[in-house]
Amino acid sequence: MRDVSVDSLLRFSRYDLRELALIAGRTPFFAYSRETISGRIAQLRTIFPEAVHWYYSLKANPWGPIAQHLANHIDGLDVSSSSELKTAFSTGIAPEAITLTGPAKTDEEIVCAIASAMTISVESRHEIDRTIGLARQIGRPARVLLRVNPGFTLRGVGLRMGGVPRQFGIDQSDCPGALQAMASPWIHFRGLHIFWGSQCLNAETIIGAHEGCLTTTAELAPFFPSEPEVLNFGGGFGIPYADADTALDVSKVAKGMTAWLPRAERSWPKAKFVLELGRYFVGSAGIYVCRVIDKKSSRGETFLVTDGGMHHHLAASGNLGQVRRRNYPLIIGNRMDHARSEIVNITGCLCTPIDVLAHQVAVPPTEIGDYVVIFQSGAYARSASPNDFLGHPPPVEIMV
Ligand SMILES: Cc1ncc(COP(=O)(O)O)c(C=O)c1O
């Protein structure tokens, strides 16, 4: 690292940026804080009713060490591919607390789930029939949740997964028929999976979603083939990405749940109430660090060109489904005590103008060799990016 005062270095977990860079060996790298992840879960366990079962959705960050670390702290895992299935299985978490979710499941995935006694969240009538057929072939009933696309709609959710036409789950109006089709000796009915949305920062909206899930469950209960063991009411807990975002008030959501849970427990006494989160657990636990390779100006604008880019962090470049491009929070990690007096564009190293990590952002006077650190990078970053595009090396990942 260039000659910088130690005081001006970012500290992350118990290391400073100089030490982190030495541990990673090269840039770009992702660093994830074990302590932050455990702290997030501990915080939720303190304020929510004890009866809540917390599941981690591997799609947010499927890196093995993260899954393994989380498995020591949470109650279950949500997986959506054969690779995630194997990662989850290898953590040693109880198989019935691993849920295979997602459209277009392959026979291989369904068979793996049945053979290992995991739970399958079925997403269509055809998938119910296929699951019954595969369970019969293996000679072992499949543990199954019915994924419902609920009748209620919500406002203020970053990404709506239900209540609108979607490839996920079965429309609530078609669920009575689907539940009747599940009355088979090859299906062990476990309950409902209602994943209504993602990236929600409004506590009232989440409380409204939980009430919607309770109503949905009550409406479908007369058609259940047996008493539900699991009622998975989704997650949706968002994290702030832009300055204008306000952090979700989780204590308000907890208060809402404390109010409705006893009633729900009386109605469905055998059911475990599951909340399934991805980004809330890991998003703010990760940073992405890349290095300034060039500094140049073009038609009046300054460009910091880095060795990172959208092939590692598509979301930060605004190309992972953002409605309006917003910069991720970032700093120059070796100039912490300098005023942000320069306006720059920060780009990656790819040969495309969409490889922009920050547009017109204020930073301290920055030089070649400096370290750009992007926060909120623990979820939907490396694994949600086109790593092979242009053939640059993959980023290093470390957990500290
Ligand atoms: C079924 C399911 N569970 C969990 C999640 C995780 O969502 P988030 O990372 O926003 O908590 C998703 C995200 O798309 C999902 O589809």
mmCIF file with all atom_site columns, N, CA and C and ligand atoms in Angstrom, residues 57 59-60 78 101 147 161 193 195 198-199 236-237 276-280 380, ligand 1:
data_model
loop_
_atom_site.group_PDB
_atom_site.id
_atom_site.type_symbol
_atom_site.label_atom_id
_atom_site.label_alt_id
_atom_site.label_comp_id
_atom_site.label_asym_id
_atom_site.label_entity_id
_atom_site.label_seq_id
_atom_site.pdbx_PDB_ins_code
_atom_site.Cartn_x
_atom_site.Cartn_y
_atom_site.Cartn_z
_atom_site.occupancy
_atom_site.B_iso_or_equiv
_atom_site.pdbx_formal_charge
_atom_site.auth_seq_id
_atom_site.auth_comp_id
_atom_site.auth_asym_id
_atom_site.auth_atom_id
_atom_site.pdbx_PDB_model_num
ATOM   1  N N  . SER A 1 57  ? -31.497 -17.659 3.278  1.00 0.00 ? 57  SER A N  1
ATOM   2  C CA . SER A 1 57  ? -31.641 -17.993 1.866  1.00 0.00 ? 57  SER A CA 1
ATOM   3  C C  . SER A 1 57  ? -30.276 -17.900 1.192  1.00 0.00 ? 57  SER A C  1
ATOM   4  N N  . LYS A 1 59  ? -29.288 -17.914 -1.707 1.00 0.00 ? 59  LYS A N  1
ATOM   5  C CA . LYS A 1 59  ? -29.089 -17.148 -2.941 1.00 0.00 ? 59  LYS A CA 1
ATOM   6  C C  . LYS A 1 59  ? -28.475 -15.777 -2.655 1.00 0.00 ? 59  LYS A C  1
ATOM   7  N N  . ALA A 1 60  ? -28.652 -15.246 -1.448 1.00 0.00 ? 60  ALA A N  1
ATOM   8  C CA . ALA A 1 60  ? -28.069 -13.935 -1.126 1.00 0.00 ? 60  ALA A CA 1
ATOM   9  C C  . ALA A 1 60  ? -26.550 -14.001 -1.164 1.00 0.00 ? 60  ALA A C  1
ATOM   10 N N  . ASP A 1 78  ? -32.707 -22.010 2.914  1.00 0.00 ? 78  ASP A N  1
ATOM   11 C CA . ASP A 1 78  ? -33.516 -22.037 1.700  1.00 0.00 ? 78  ASP A CA 1
ATOM   12 C C  . ASP A 1 78  ? -32.541 -22.133 0.529  1.00 0.00 ? 78  ASP A C  1
ATOM   13 N N  . THR A 1 101 ? -36.464 -24.525 -3.069 1.00 0.00 ? 101 THR A N  1
ATOM   14 C CA . THR A 1 101 ? -37.452 -23.600 -3.632 1.00 0.00 ? 101 THR A CA 1
ATOM   15 C C  . THR A 1 101 ? -37.038 -23.240 -5.050 1.00 0.00 ? 101 THR A C  1
ATOM   16 N N  . ARG A 1 147 ? -46.040 -23.752 -2.166 1.00 0.00 ? 147 ARG A N  1
ATOM   17 C CA . ARG A 1 147 ? -45.700 -22.332 -2.306 1.00 0.00 ? 147 ARG A CA 1
ATOM   18 C C  . ARG A 1 147 ? -46.903 -21.598 -2.897 1.00 0.00 ? 147 ARG A C  1
ATOM   19 N N  . MET A 1 161 ? -42.815 -10.560 -5.094 1.00 0.00 ? 161 MET A N  1
ATOM   20 C CA . MET A 1 161 ? -42.707 -11.940 -5.587 1.00 0.00 ? 161 MET A CA 1
ATOM   21 C C  . MET A 1 161 ? -44.067 -12.622 -5.591 1.00 0.00 ? 161 MET A C  1
ATOM   22 N N  . HIS A 1 193 ? -45.634 -22.058 2.126  1.00 0.00 ? 193 HIS A N  1
ATOM   23 C CA . HIS A 1 193 ? -44.502 -21.166 1.913  1.00 0.00 ? 193 HIS A CA 1
ATOM   24 C C  . HIS A 1 193 ? -45.049 -19.957 1.156  1.00 0.00 ? 193 HIS A C  1
ATOM   25 N N  . PHE A 1 195 ? -43.777 -16.535 0.047  1.00 0.00 ? 195 PHE A N  1
ATOM   26 C CA . PHE A 1 195 ? -42.697 -15.544 -0.080 1.00 0.00 ? 195 PHE A CA 1
ATOM   27 C C  . PHE A 1 195 ? -43.222 -14.382 -0.911 1.00 0.00 ? 195 PHE A C  1
ATOM   28 N N  . SER A 1 198 ? -39.271 -8.866  -1.387 1.00 0.00 ? 198 SER A N  1
ATOM   29 C CA . SER A 1 198 ? -37.889 -8.718  -0.977 1.00 0.00 ? 198 SER A CA 1
ATOM   30 C C  . SER A 1 198 ? -37.538 -7.224  -0.896 1.00 0.00 ? 198 SER A C  1
ATOM   31 N N  . GLN A 1 199 ? -36.489 -6.893  -0.123 1.00 0.00 ? 199 GLN A N  1
ATOM   32 C CA . GLN A 1 199 ? -35.953 -5.514  -0.020 1.00 0.00 ? 199 GLN A CA 1
ATOM   33 C C  . GLN A 1 199 ? -37.041 -4.508  0.368  1.00 0.00 ? 199 GLN A C  1
ATOM   34 N N  . GLY A 1 236 ? -38.325 -10.526 3.373  1.00 0.00 ? 236 GLY A N  1
ATOM   35 C CA . GLY A 1 236 ? -38.513 -9.174  2.843  1.00 0.00 ? 236 GLY A CA 1
ATOM   36 C C  . GLY A 1 236 ? -37.758 -8.092  3.592  1.00 0.00 ? 236 GLY A C  1
ATOM   37 N N  . PHE A 1 237 ? -37.062 -8.436  4.700  1.00 0.00 ? 237 PHE A N  1
ATOM   38 C CA . PHE A 1 237 ? -36.348 -7.407  5.472  1.00 0.00 ? 237 PHE A CA 1
ATOM   39 C C  . PHE A 1 237 ? -35.259 -6.785  4.586  1.00 0.00 ? 237 PHE A C  1
ATOM   40 N N  . GLU A 1 276 ? -37.744 -16.050 6.490  1.00 0.00 ? 276 GLU A N  1
ATOM   41 C CA . GLU A 1 276 ? -36.649 -16.494 5.619  1.00 0.00 ? 276 GLU A CA 1
ATOM   42 C C  . GLU A 1 276 ? -35.945 -15.267 5.037  1.00 0.00 ? 276 GLU A C  1
ATOM   43 N N  . LEU A 1 277 ? -34.718 -15.009 5.482  1.00 0.00 ? 277 LEU A N  1
ATOM   44 C CA . LEU A 1 277 ? -34.005 -13.795 5.090  1.00 0.00 ? 277 LEU A CA 1
ATOM   45 C C  . LEU A 1 277 ? -32.703 -14.111 4.366  1.00 0.00 ? 277 LEU A C  1
ATOM   46 N N  . GLY A 1 278 ? -32.336 -13.238 3.474  1.00 0.00 ? 278 GLY A N  1
ATOM   47 C CA . GLY A 1 278 ? -31.033 -13.338 2.820  1.00 0.00 ? 278 GLY A CA 1
ATOM   48 C C  . GLY A 1 278 ? -30.202 -12.108 3.131  1.00 0.00 ? 278 GLY A C  1
ATOM   49 N N  . ARG A 1 279 ? -30.526 -11.028 2.416  1.00 0.00 ? 279 ARG A N  1
ATOM   50 C CA . ARG A 1 279 ? -29.667 -9.835  2.499  1.00 0.00 ? 279 ARG A CA 1
ATOM   51 C C  . ARG A 1 279 ? -29.591 -9.231  3.903  1.00 0.00 ? 279 ARG A C  1
ATOM   52 N N  . TYR A 1 280 ? -30.651 -9.377  4.719  1.00 0.00 ? 280 TYR A N  1
ATOM   53 C CA . TYR A 1 280 ? -30.607 -8.755  6.043  1.00 0.00 ? 280 TYR A CA 1
ATOM   54 C C  . TYR A 1 280 ? -29.483 -9.365  6.903  1.00 0.00 ? 280 TYR A C  1
ATOM   55 N N  . TYR A 1 380 ? -25.992 -10.651 -2.902 1.00 0.00 ? 380 TYR A N  1
ATOM   56 C CA . TYR A 1 380 ? -26.258 -10.445 -4.334 1.00 0.00 ? 380 TYR A CA 1
ATOM   57 C C  . TYR A 1 380 ? -25.103 -9.690  -4.993 1.00 0.00 ? 380 TYR A C  1
HETATM 58 C C1 . LIG B 2 .   ? -37.920 -17.738 -1.970 1.00 0.00 ? 1   LIG B C1 1
HETATM 59 C C2 . LIG B 2 .   ? -36.972 -16.686 -1.510 1.00 0.00 ? 1   LIG B C2 1
HETATM 60 N N1 . LIG B 2 .   ? -36.556 -16.731 -0.235 1.00 0.00 ? 1   LIG B N1 1
HETATM 61 C C3 . LIG B 2 .   ? -35.676 -15.799 0.232  1.00 0.00 ? 1   LIG B C3 1
HETATM 62 C C4 . LIG B 2 .   ? -35.202 -14.785 -0.578 1.00 0.00 ? 1   LIG B C4 1
HETATM 63 C C5 . LIG B 2 .   ? -34.223 -13.815 0.005  1.00 0.00 ? 1   LIG B C5 1
HETATM 64 O O1 . LIG B 2 .   ? -34.618 -12.485 -0.089 1.00 0.00 ? 1   LIG B O1 1
HETATM 65 P P1 . LIG B 2 .   ? -33.781 -11.349 0.626  1.00 0.00 ? 1   LIG B P1 1
HETATM 66 O O2 . LIG B 2 .   ? -32.354 -11.570 0.290  1.00 0.00 ? 1   LIG B O2 1
HETATM 67 O O3 . LIG B 2 .   ? -34.283 -10.067 0.071  1.00 0.00 ? 1   LIG B O3 1
HETATM 68 O O4 . LIG B 2 .   ? -34.012 -11.464 2.089  1.00 0.00 ? 1   LIG B O4 1
HETATM 69 C C6 . LIG B 2 .   ? -35.615 -14.707 -1.915 1.00 0.00 ? 1   LIG B C6 1
HETATM 70 C C7 . LIG B 2 .   ? -35.137 -13.647 -2.784 1.00 0.00 ? 1   LIG B C7 1
HETATM 71 O O5 . LIG B 2 .   ? -35.442 -13.519 -3.937 1.00 0.00 ? 1   LIG B O5 1
HETATM 72 C C8 . LIG B 2 .   ? -36.530 -15.697 -2.397 1.00 0.00 ? 1   LIG B C8 1
HETATM 73 O O6 . LIG B 2 .   ? -36.945 -15.706 -3.651 1.00 0.00 ? 1   LIG B O6 1
#
